PDB file of N, CA and C in Angstrom:
ATOM      1  N   MET E   1     117.006 109.601  96.158  1.00  0.00           N
ATOM      2  CA  MET E   1     116.418 108.462  95.484  1.00  0.00           C
ATOM      3  C   MET E   1     115.832 108.851  94.128  1.00  0.00           C
ATOM      4  N   GLY E   2     115.859 110.101  93.803  1.00  0.00           N
ATOM      5  CA  GLY E   2     115.350 110.518  92.520  1.00  0.00           C
ATOM      6  C   GLY E   2     113.839 110.608  92.452  1.00  0.00           C
ATOM      7  N   THR E   3     113.180 110.771  93.598  1.00  0.00           N
ATOM      8  CA  THR E   3     111.721 110.882  93.599  1.00  0.00           C
ATOM      9  C   THR E   3     111.315 112.344  93.751  1.00  0.00           C
ATOM     10  N   ASP E   4     110.109 112.643  93.340  1.00  0.00           N
ATOM     11  CA  ASP E   4     109.550 113.980  93.437  1.00  0.00           C
ATOM     12  C   ASP E   4     109.279 114.325  94.902  1.00  0.00           C
ATOM     13  N   LEU E   5     109.620 115.518  95.315  1.00  0.00           N
ATOM     14  CA  LEU E   5     109.394 115.941  96.702  1.00  0.00           C
ATOM     15  C   LEU E   5     107.926 115.842  97.108  1.00  0.00           C
ATOM     16  N   GLU E   6     107.019 116.023  96.166  1.00  0.00           N
ATOM     17  CA  GLU E   6     105.601 115.943  96.501  1.00  0.00           C
ATOM     18  C   GLU E   6     105.212 114.554  96.997  1.00  0.00           C
ATOM     19  N   LEU E   7     105.955 113.521  96.600  1.00  0.00           N
ATOM     20  CA  LEU E   7     105.676 112.182  97.112  1.00  0.00           C
ATOM     21  C   LEU E   7     105.841 112.167  98.625  1.00  0.00           C
ATOM     22  N   TRP E   8     106.853 112.817  99.134  1.00  0.00           N
ATOM     23  CA  TRP E   8     107.188 112.790 100.557  1.00  0.00           C
ATOM     24  C   TRP E   8     106.416 113.828 101.366  1.00  0.00           C
ATOM     25  N   PHE E   9     106.137 114.979 100.768  1.00  0.00           N
ATOM     26  CA  PHE E   9     105.569 116.090 101.538  1.00  0.00           C
ATOM     27  C   PHE E   9     104.218 116.581 101.044  1.00  0.00           C
ATOM     28  N   GLY E  10     103.729 116.088  99.929  1.00  0.00           N
ATOM     29  CA  GLY E  10     102.484 116.588  99.377  1.00  0.00           C
ATOM     30  C   GLY E  10     102.714 117.921  98.681  1.00  0.00           C
ATOM     31  N   ALA E  11     101.628 118.511  98.239  1.00  0.00           N
ATOM     32  CA  ALA E  11     101.723 119.805  97.568  1.00  0.00           C
ATOM     33  C   ALA E  11     102.107 120.879  98.575  1.00  0.00           C
ATOM     34  N   SER E  12     102.751 121.925  98.090  1.00  0.00           N
ATOM     35  CA  SER E  12     103.177 123.008  98.985  1.00  0.00           C
ATOM     36  C   SER E  12     101.970 123.738  99.552  1.00  0.00           C
ATOM     37  N   ASP E  13     102.191 124.433 100.649  1.00  0.00           N
ATOM     38  CA  ASP E  13     101.112 125.150 101.335  1.00  0.00           C
ATOM     39  C   ASP E  13     100.488 126.244 100.480  1.00  0.00           C
ATOM     40  N   ASP E  14     101.211 126.734  99.488  1.00  0.00           N
ATOM     41  CA  ASP E  14     100.662 127.810  98.658  1.00  0.00           C
ATOM     42  C   ASP E  14      99.911 127.293  97.428  1.00  0.00           C
ATOM     43  N   THR E  15      99.673 125.987  97.389  1.00  0.00           N
ATOM     44  CA  THR E  15      98.879 125.408  96.304  1.00  0.00           C
ATOM     45  C   THR E  15      97.430 125.864  96.463  1.00  0.00           C
ATOM     46  N   PRO E  16      96.811 126.343  95.394  1.00  0.00           N
ATOM     47  CA  PRO E  16      95.404 126.764  95.493  1.00  0.00           C
ATOM     48  C   PRO E  16      94.527 125.634  96.035  1.00  0.00           C
ATOM     49  N   ALA E  17      93.554 125.995  96.831  1.00  0.00           N
ATOM     50  CA  ALA E  17      92.701 125.015  97.509  1.00  0.00           C
ATOM     51  C   ALA E  17      92.092 124.005  96.543  1.00  0.00           C
ATOM     52  N   HIS E  18      91.662 124.447  95.378  1.00  0.00           N
ATOM     53  CA  HIS E  18      91.008 123.528  94.448  1.00  0.00           C
ATOM     54  C   HIS E  18      91.979 122.516  93.819  1.00  0.00           C
ATOM     55  N   LEU E  19      93.285 122.707  94.017  1.00  0.00           N
ATOM     56  CA  LEU E  19      94.282 121.782  93.482  1.00  0.00           C
ATOM     57  C   LEU E  19      94.902 120.888  94.557  1.00  0.00           C
ATOM     58  N   ARG E  20      94.552 121.124  95.814  1.00  0.00           N
ATOM     59  CA  ARG E  20      95.128 120.327  96.906  1.00  0.00           C
ATOM     60  C   ARG E  20      94.580 118.905  96.874  1.00  0.00           C
ATOM     61  N   GLU E  21      95.357 117.984  97.414  1.00  0.00           N
ATOM     62  CA  GLU E  21      94.945 116.590  97.395  1.00  0.00           C
ATOM     63  C   GLU E  21      93.834 116.339  98.411  1.00  0.00           C
ATOM     64  N   SER E  22      92.976 115.391  98.070  1.00  0.00           N
ATOM     65  CA  SER E  22      91.919 114.969  98.993  1.00  0.00           C
ATOM     66  C   SER E  22      92.554 114.094 100.074  1.00  0.00           C
ATOM     67  N   ALA E  23      91.797 113.814 101.119  1.00  0.00           N
ATOM     68  CA  ALA E  23      92.299 112.940 102.189  1.00  0.00           C
ATOM     69  C   ALA E  23      92.637 111.562 101.625  1.00  0.00           C
ATOM     70  N   GLU E  24      91.823 111.081 100.717  1.00  0.00           N
ATOM     71  CA  GLU E  24      92.088 109.773 100.104  1.00  0.00           C
ATOM     72  C   GLU E  24      93.354 109.808  99.254  1.00  0.00           C
ATOM     73  N   ASP E  25      93.535 110.874  98.474  1.00  0.00           N
ATOM     74  CA  ASP E  25      94.756 111.022  97.670  1.00  0.00           C
ATOM     75  C   ASP E  25      95.980 111.102  98.574  1.00  0.00           C
ATOM     76  N   MET E  26      95.847 111.792  99.716  1.00  0.00           N
ATOM     77  CA  MET E  26      96.963 111.899 100.653  1.00  0.00           C
ATOM     78  C   MET E  26      97.324 110.519 101.201  1.00  0.00           C
ATOM     79  N   ARG E  27      96.325 109.737 101.588  1.00  0.00           N
ATOM     80  CA  ARG E  27      96.605 108.385 102.095  1.00  0.00           C
ATOM     81  C   ARG E  27      97.290 107.524 101.035  1.00  0.00           C
ATOM     82  N   ARG E  28      96.837 107.641  99.776  1.00  0.00           N
ATOM     83  CA  ARG E  28      97.470 106.878  98.686  1.00  0.00           C
ATOM     84  C   ARG E  28      98.923 107.309  98.498  1.00  0.00           C
ATOM     85  N   ARG E  29      99.148 108.633  98.469  1.00  0.00           N
ATOM     86  CA  ARG E  29     100.503 109.158  98.278  1.00  0.00           C
ATOM     87  C   ARG E  29     101.407 108.701  99.421  1.00  0.00           C
ATOM     88  N   GLU E  30     100.900 108.796 100.656  1.00  0.00           N
ATOM     89  CA  GLU E  30     101.702 108.378 101.803  1.00  0.00           C
ATOM     90  C   GLU E  30     101.994 106.880 101.749  1.00  0.00           C
ATOM     91  N   SER E  31     101.055 106.103 101.264  1.00  0.00           N
ATOM     92  CA  SER E  31     101.262 104.662 101.134  1.00  0.00           C
ATOM     93  C   SER E  31     102.380 104.355 100.136  1.00  0.00           C
ATOM     94  N   VAL E  32     102.396 105.077  99.022  1.00  0.00           N
ATOM     95  CA  VAL E  32     103.460 104.896  98.024  1.00  0.00           C
ATOM     96  C   VAL E  32     104.805 105.326  98.618  1.00  0.00           C
ATOM     97  N   ALA E  33     104.814 106.426  99.332  1.00  0.00           N
ATOM     98  CA  ALA E  33     106.060 106.902  99.952  1.00  0.00           C
ATOM     99  C   ALA E  33     106.575 105.887 100.972  1.00  0.00           C
ATOM    100  N   LYS E  34     105.674 105.351 101.792  1.00  0.00           N
ATOM    101  CA  LYS E  34     106.076 104.345 102.788  1.00  0.00           C
ATOM    102  C   LYS E  34     106.631 103.094 102.106  1.00  0.00           C
ATOM    103  N   ALA E  35     106.006 102.676 101.018  1.00  0.00           N
ATOM    104  CA  ALA E  35     106.494 101.504 100.284  1.00  0.00           C
ATOM    105  C   ALA E  35     107.885 101.764  99.717  1.00  0.00           C
ATOM    106  N   THR E  36     108.115 102.991  99.266  1.00  0.00           N
ATOM    107  CA  THR E  36     109.438 103.367  98.767  1.00  0.00           C
ATOM    108  C   THR E  36     110.450 103.306  99.906  1.00  0.00           C
ATOM    109  N   CYS E  37     110.066 103.821 101.068  1.00  0.00           N
ATOM    110  CA  CYS E  37     110.945 103.770 102.247  1.00  0.00           C
ATOM    111  C   CYS E  37     111.283 102.327 102.625  1.00  0.00           C
ATOM    112  N   ALA E  38     110.289 101.466 102.540  1.00  0.00           N
ATOM    113  CA  ALA E  38     110.486 100.069 102.945  1.00  0.00           C
ATOM    114  C   ALA E  38     111.594  99.390 102.140  1.00  0.00           C
ATOM    115  N   GLY E  39     111.807  99.846 100.919  1.00  0.00           N
ATOM    116  CA  GLY E  39     112.850  99.263 100.081  1.00  0.00           C
ATOM    117  C   GLY E  39     114.197  99.965 100.199  1.00  0.00           C
ATOM    118  N   CYS E  40     114.288 100.946 101.065  1.00  0.00           N
ATOM    119  CA  CYS E  40     115.521 101.726 101.200  1.00  0.00           C
ATOM    120  C   CYS E  40     116.406 101.166 102.311  1.00  0.00           C
ATOM    121  N   PRO E  41     117.683 100.994 102.056  1.00  0.00           N
ATOM    122  CA  PRO E  41     118.570 100.458 103.091  1.00  0.00           C
ATOM    123  C   PRO E  41     118.839 101.446 104.233  1.00  0.00           C
ATOM    124  N   PHE E  42     118.432 102.699 104.081  1.00  0.00           N
ATOM    125  CA  PHE E  42     118.693 103.714 105.099  1.00  0.00           C
ATOM    126  C   PHE E  42     117.457 104.078 105.910  1.00  0.00           C
ATOM    127  N   VAL E  43     116.387 103.286 105.802  1.00  0.00           N
ATOM    128  CA  VAL E  43     115.115 103.653 106.426  1.00  0.00           C
ATOM    129  C   VAL E  43     115.244 103.845 107.934  1.00  0.00           C
ATOM    130  N   VAL E  44     115.976 103.000 108.630  1.00  0.00           N
ATOM    131  CA  VAL E  44     116.104 103.126 110.084  1.00  0.00           C
ATOM    132  C   VAL E  44     116.914 104.367 110.430  1.00  0.00           C
ATOM    133  N   ARG E  45     118.006 104.585 109.728  1.00  0.00           N
ATOM    134  CA  ARG E  45     118.832 105.774 109.960  1.00  0.00           C
ATOM    135  C   ARG E  45     118.025 107.039 109.682  1.00  0.00           C
ATOM    136  N   CYS E  46     117.261 107.027 108.622  1.00  0.00           N
ATOM    137  CA  CYS E  46     116.427 108.170 108.253  1.00  0.00           C
ATOM    138  C   CYS E  46     115.402 108.456 109.353  1.00  0.00           C
ATOM    139  N   LEU E  47     114.747 107.409 109.849  1.00  0.00           N
ATOM    140  CA  LEU E  47     113.746 107.572 110.904  1.00  0.00           C
ATOM    141  C   LEU E  47     114.375 108.140 112.168  1.00  0.00           C
ATOM    142  N   GLU E  48     115.463 107.566 112.610  1.00  0.00           N
ATOM    143  CA  GLU E  48     116.106 108.048 113.837  1.00  0.00           C
ATOM    144  C   GLU E  48     116.577 109.494 113.683  1.00  0.00           C
ATOM    145  N   SER E  49     117.093 109.822 112.521  1.00  0.00           N
ATOM    146  CA  SER E  49     117.521 111.196 112.258  1.00  0.00           C
ATOM    147  C   SER E  49     116.329 112.146 112.320  1.00  0.00           C
ATOM    148  N   GLU E  50     115.224 111.742 111.740  1.00  0.00           N
ATOM    149  CA  GLU E  50     114.022 112.589 111.726  1.00  0.00           C
ATOM    150  C   GLU E  50     113.450 112.760 113.126  1.00  0.00           C
ATOM    151  N   LEU E  51     113.513 111.729 113.949  1.00  0.00           N
ATOM    152  CA  LEU E  51     112.973 111.812 115.304  1.00  0.00           C
ATOM    153  C   LEU E  51     113.735 112.822 116.157  1.00  0.00           C
ATOM    154  N   GLU E  52     114.982 113.086 115.815  1.00  0.00           N
ATOM    155  CA  GLU E  52     115.781 114.066 116.557  1.00  0.00           C
ATOM    156  C   GLU E  52     115.235 115.482 116.430  1.00  0.00           C
ATOM    157  N   HIS E  53     114.363 115.729 115.445  1.00  0.00           N
ATOM    158  CA  HIS E  53     113.791 117.058 115.249  1.00  0.00           C
ATOM    159  C   HIS E  53     112.667 117.362 116.228  1.00  0.00           C
ATOM    160  N   GLY E  54     112.237 116.377 117.004  1.00  0.00           N
ATOM    161  CA  GLY E  54     111.186 116.585 117.985  1.00  0.00           C
ATOM    162  C   GLY E  54     109.800 116.634 117.368  1.00  0.00           C
ATOM    163  N   ILE E  55     108.802 116.741 118.224  1.00  0.00           N
ATOM    164  CA  ILE E  55     107.402 116.691 117.791  1.00  0.00           C
ATOM    165  C   ILE E  55     107.075 117.806 116.813  1.00  0.00           C
ATOM    166  N   GLY E  56     107.535 119.018 117.077  1.00  0.00           N
ATOM    167  CA  GLY E  56     107.187 120.152 116.232  1.00  0.00           C
ATOM    168  C   GLY E  56     107.913 120.198 114.905  1.00  0.00           C
ATOM    169  N   GLY E  57     108.911 119.360 114.716  1.00  0.00           N
ATOM    170  CA  GLY E  57     109.704 119.399 113.496  1.00  0.00           C
ATOM    171  C   GLY E  57     109.389 118.282 112.530  1.00  0.00           C
ATOM    172  N   GLN E  58     108.163 117.799 112.537  1.00  0.00           N
ATOM    173  CA  GLN E  58     107.798 116.657 111.712  1.00  0.00           C
ATOM    174  C   GLN E  58     106.894 117.067 110.559  1.00  0.00           C
ATOM    175  N   TRP E  59     107.310 116.726 109.342  1.00  0.00           N
ATOM    176  CA  TRP E  59     106.520 116.964 108.135  1.00  0.00           C
ATOM    177  C   TRP E  59     106.746 115.811 107.180  1.00  0.00           C
ATOM    178  N   GLY E  60     105.729 115.473 106.455  1.00  0.00           N
ATOM    179  CA  GLY E  60     105.872 114.506 105.382  1.00  0.00           C
ATOM    180  C   GLY E  60     106.163 113.089 105.840  1.00  0.00           C
ATOM    181  N   VAL E  61     106.467 112.243 104.871  1.00  0.00           N
ATOM    182  CA  VAL E  61     106.823 110.849 105.134  1.00  0.00           C
ATOM    183  C   VAL E  61     108.340 110.753 105.148  1.00  0.00           C
ATOM    184  N   ARG E  62     108.857 110.274 106.246  1.00  0.00           N
ATOM    185  CA  ARG E  62     110.305 110.054 106.404  1.00  0.00           C
ATOM    186  C   ARG E  62     110.502 108.802 107.233  1.00  0.00           C
ATOM    187  N   GLY E  63     111.482 108.023 106.883  1.00  0.00           N
ATOM    188  CA  GLY E  63     111.762 106.815 107.653  1.00  0.00           C
ATOM    189  C   GLY E  63     110.600 105.832 107.674  1.00  0.00           C
ATOM    190  N   GLY E  64     109.770 105.867 106.649  1.00  0.00           N
ATOM    191  CA  GLY E  64     108.656 104.933 106.557  1.00  0.00           C
ATOM    192  C   GLY E  64     107.452 105.285 107.403  1.00  0.00           C
ATOM    193  N   MET E  65     107.419 106.499 107.945  1.00  0.00           N
ATOM    194  CA  MET E  65     106.305 106.907 108.799  1.00  0.00           C
ATOM    195  C   MET E  65     105.834 108.310 108.420  1.00  0.00           C
ATOM    196  N   THR E  66     104.540 108.572 108.634  1.00  0.00           N
ATOM    197  CA  THR E  66     104.021 109.920 108.431  1.00  0.00           C
ATOM    198  C   THR E  66     104.433 110.796 109.607  1.00  0.00           C
ATOM    199  N   ALA E  67     104.259 112.099 109.446  1.00  0.00           N
ATOM    200  CA  ALA E  67     104.589 113.026 110.530  1.00  0.00           C
ATOM    201  C   ALA E  67     103.805 112.670 111.793  1.00  0.00           C
ATOM    202  N   LYS E  68     102.526 112.379 111.670  1.00  0.00           N
ATOM    203  CA  LYS E  68     101.715 112.035 112.845  1.00  0.00           C
ATOM    204  C   LYS E  68     102.217 110.758 113.493  1.00  0.00           C
ATOM    205  N   GLU E  69     102.553 109.767 112.691  1.00  0.00           N
ATOM    206  CA  GLU E  69     103.075 108.515 113.253  1.00  0.00           C
ATOM    207  C   GLU E  69     104.378 108.755 114.012  1.00  0.00           C
ATOM    208  N   ARG E  70     105.242 109.613 113.458  1.00  0.00           N
ATOM    209  CA  ARG E  70     106.500 109.920 114.150  1.00  0.00           C
ATOM    210  C   ARG E  70     106.239 110.702 115.429  1.00  0.00           C
ATOM    211  N   GLN E  71     105.304 111.638 115.389  1.00  0.00           N
ATOM    212  CA  GLN E  71     104.952 112.393 116.594  1.00  0.00           C
ATOM    213  C   GLN E  71     104.445 111.443 117.676  1.00  0.00           C
ATOM    214  N   ASP E  72     103.598 110.496 117.286  1.00  0.00           N
ATOM    215  CA  ASP E  72     103.096 109.509 118.252  1.00  0.00           C
ATOM    216  C   ASP E  72     104.231 108.663 118.812  1.00  0.00           C
ATOM    217  N   LEU E  73     105.179 108.283 117.973  1.00  0.00           N
ATOM    218  CA  LEU E  73     106.325 107.494 118.421  1.00  0.00           C
ATOM    219  C   LEU E  73     107.176 108.293 119.404  1.00  0.00           C
ATOM    220  N   ILE E  74     107.390 109.564 119.125  1.00  0.00           N
ATOM    221  CA  ILE E  74     108.155 110.419 120.041  1.00  0.00           C
ATOM    222  C   ILE E  74     107.450 110.480 121.396  1.00  0.00           C
ATOM    223  N   ARG E  75     106.133 110.683 121.385  1.00  0.00           N
ATOM    224  CA  ARG E  75     105.372 110.729 122.642  1.00  0.00           C
ATOM    225  C   ARG E  75     105.485 109.412 123.404  1.00  0.00           C
ATOM    226  N   THR E  76     105.350 108.300 122.689  1.00  0.00           N
ATOM    227  CA  THR E  76     105.434 106.983 123.323  1.00  0.00           C
ATOM    228  C   THR E  76     106.806 106.771 123.947  1.00  0.00           C
ATOM    229  N   ARG E  77     107.850 107.144 123.230  1.00  0.00           N
ATOM    230  CA  ARG E  77     109.208 106.996 123.768  1.00  0.00           C
ATOM    231  C   ARG E  77     109.415 107.878 124.998  1.00  0.00           C
ATOM    232  N   ARG E  78     108.887 109.092 124.947  1.00  0.00           N
ATOM    233  CA  ARG E  78     109.013 109.990 126.107  1.00  0.00           C
ATOM    234  C   ARG E  78     108.281 109.428 127.317  1.00  0.00           C
ATOM    235  N   GLN E  79     107.067 108.923 127.096  1.00  0.00           N
ATOM    236  CA  GLN E  79     106.296 108.355 128.198  1.00  0.00           C
ATOM    237  C   GLN E  79     107.001 107.151 128.798  1.00  0.00           C
ATOM    238  N   ALA E  80     107.598 106.323 127.953  1.00  0.00           N
ATOM    239  CA  ALA E  80     108.333 105.156 128.441  1.00  0.00           C
ATOM    240  C   ALA E  80     109.557 105.582 129.238  1.00  0.00           C
ATOM    241  N   ALA E  81     110.238 106.624 128.780  1.00  0.00           N
ATOM    242  CA  ALA E  81     111.419 107.112 129.495  1.00  0.00           C
ATOM    243  C   ALA E  81     111.025 107.676 130.857  1.00  0.00           C
ATOM    244  N   VAL E  82     109.937 108.423 130.906  1.00  0.00           N
ATOM    245  CA  VAL E  82     109.464 108.973 132.182  1.00  0.00           C
ATOM    246  C   VAL E  82     109.046 107.843 133.112  1.00  0.00           C
ATOM    247  N   ALA E  83     108.332 106.854 132.606  1.00  0.00           N
ATOM    248  CA  ALA E  83     107.906 105.722 133.426  1.00  0.00           C
ATOM    249  C   ALA E  83     109.108 104.978 133.998  1.00  0.00           C
ATOM    250  N   ALA E  84     110.147 104.825 133.188  1.00  0.00           N
ATOM    251  CA  ALA E  84     111.357 104.149 133.660  1.00  0.00           C
ATOM    252  C   ALA E  84     112.029 104.954 134.768  1.00  0.00           C
ATOM    253  N   LEU E  85     112.054 106.280 134.615  1.00  0.00           N
ATOM    254  CA  LEU E  85     112.644 107.118 135.661  1.00  0.00           C
ATOM    255  C   LEU E  85     111.845 107.057 136.945  1.00  0.00           C
ATOM    256  N   VAL E  86     110.534 107.074 136.841  1.00  0.00           N
ATOM    257  CA  VAL E  86     109.674 106.994 138.022  1.00  0.00           C
ATOM    258  C   VAL E  86     109.874 105.651 138.713  1.00  0.00           C
ATOM    259  N   THR E  87     109.960 104.577 137.942  1.00  0.00           N
ATOM    260  CA  THR E  87     110.191 103.259 138.515  1.00  0.00           C
ATOM    261  C   THR E  87     111.534 103.207 139.215  1.00  0.00           C
ATOM    262  N   ASP E  88     112.562 103.785 138.609  1.00  0.00           N
ATOM    263  CA  ASP E  88     113.886 103.817 139.225  1.00  0.00           C
ATOM    264  C   ASP E  88     113.862 104.578 140.546  1.00  0.00           C
ATOM    265  N   VAL E  89     113.138 105.677 140.610  1.00  0.00           N
ATOM    266  CA  VAL E  89     113.054 106.482 141.821  1.00  0.00           C
ATOM    267  C   VAL E  89     112.293 105.730 142.907  1.00  0.00           C
ATOM    268  N   GLU E  90     111.209 105.061 142.516  1.00  0.00           N
ATOM    269  CA  GLU E  90     110.418 104.296 143.487  1.00  0.00           C
ATOM    270  C   GLU E  90     111.189 103.121 144.058  1.00  0.00           C
ATOM    271  N   VAL E  91     112.027 102.491 143.248  1.00  0.00           N
ATOM    272  CA  VAL E  91     112.810 101.337 143.685  1.00  0.00           C
ATOM    273  C   VAL E  91     113.927 101.762 144.627  1.00  0.00           C
ATOM    274  N   ALA E  92     114.478 102.932 144.364  1.00  0.00           N
ATOM    275  CA  ALA E  92     115.633 103.398 145.146  1.00  0.00           C
ATOM    276  C   ALA E  92     115.290 103.803 146.537  1.00  0.00           C
TER     277      ALA E  92
END
């Protein structure tokens, strides 16, 4: 899309502490990244592709969600899948 990688991932880990973004700056940056995602025709494909990396493979904003939001979504989907399996076993 021609955007700076820092929009999606923030400053690199080796950025000196005094130059790192504040929590408020991070929320603003993530909000801009999410808005950019919202206008992309590939947002759903991007999200599903990113979710395939599992909980430990999440960084930055992808598919319109932050890494934490995607991790929470993965957990929710796993819990729903387990609940469905338990229900199937109980019914059988």
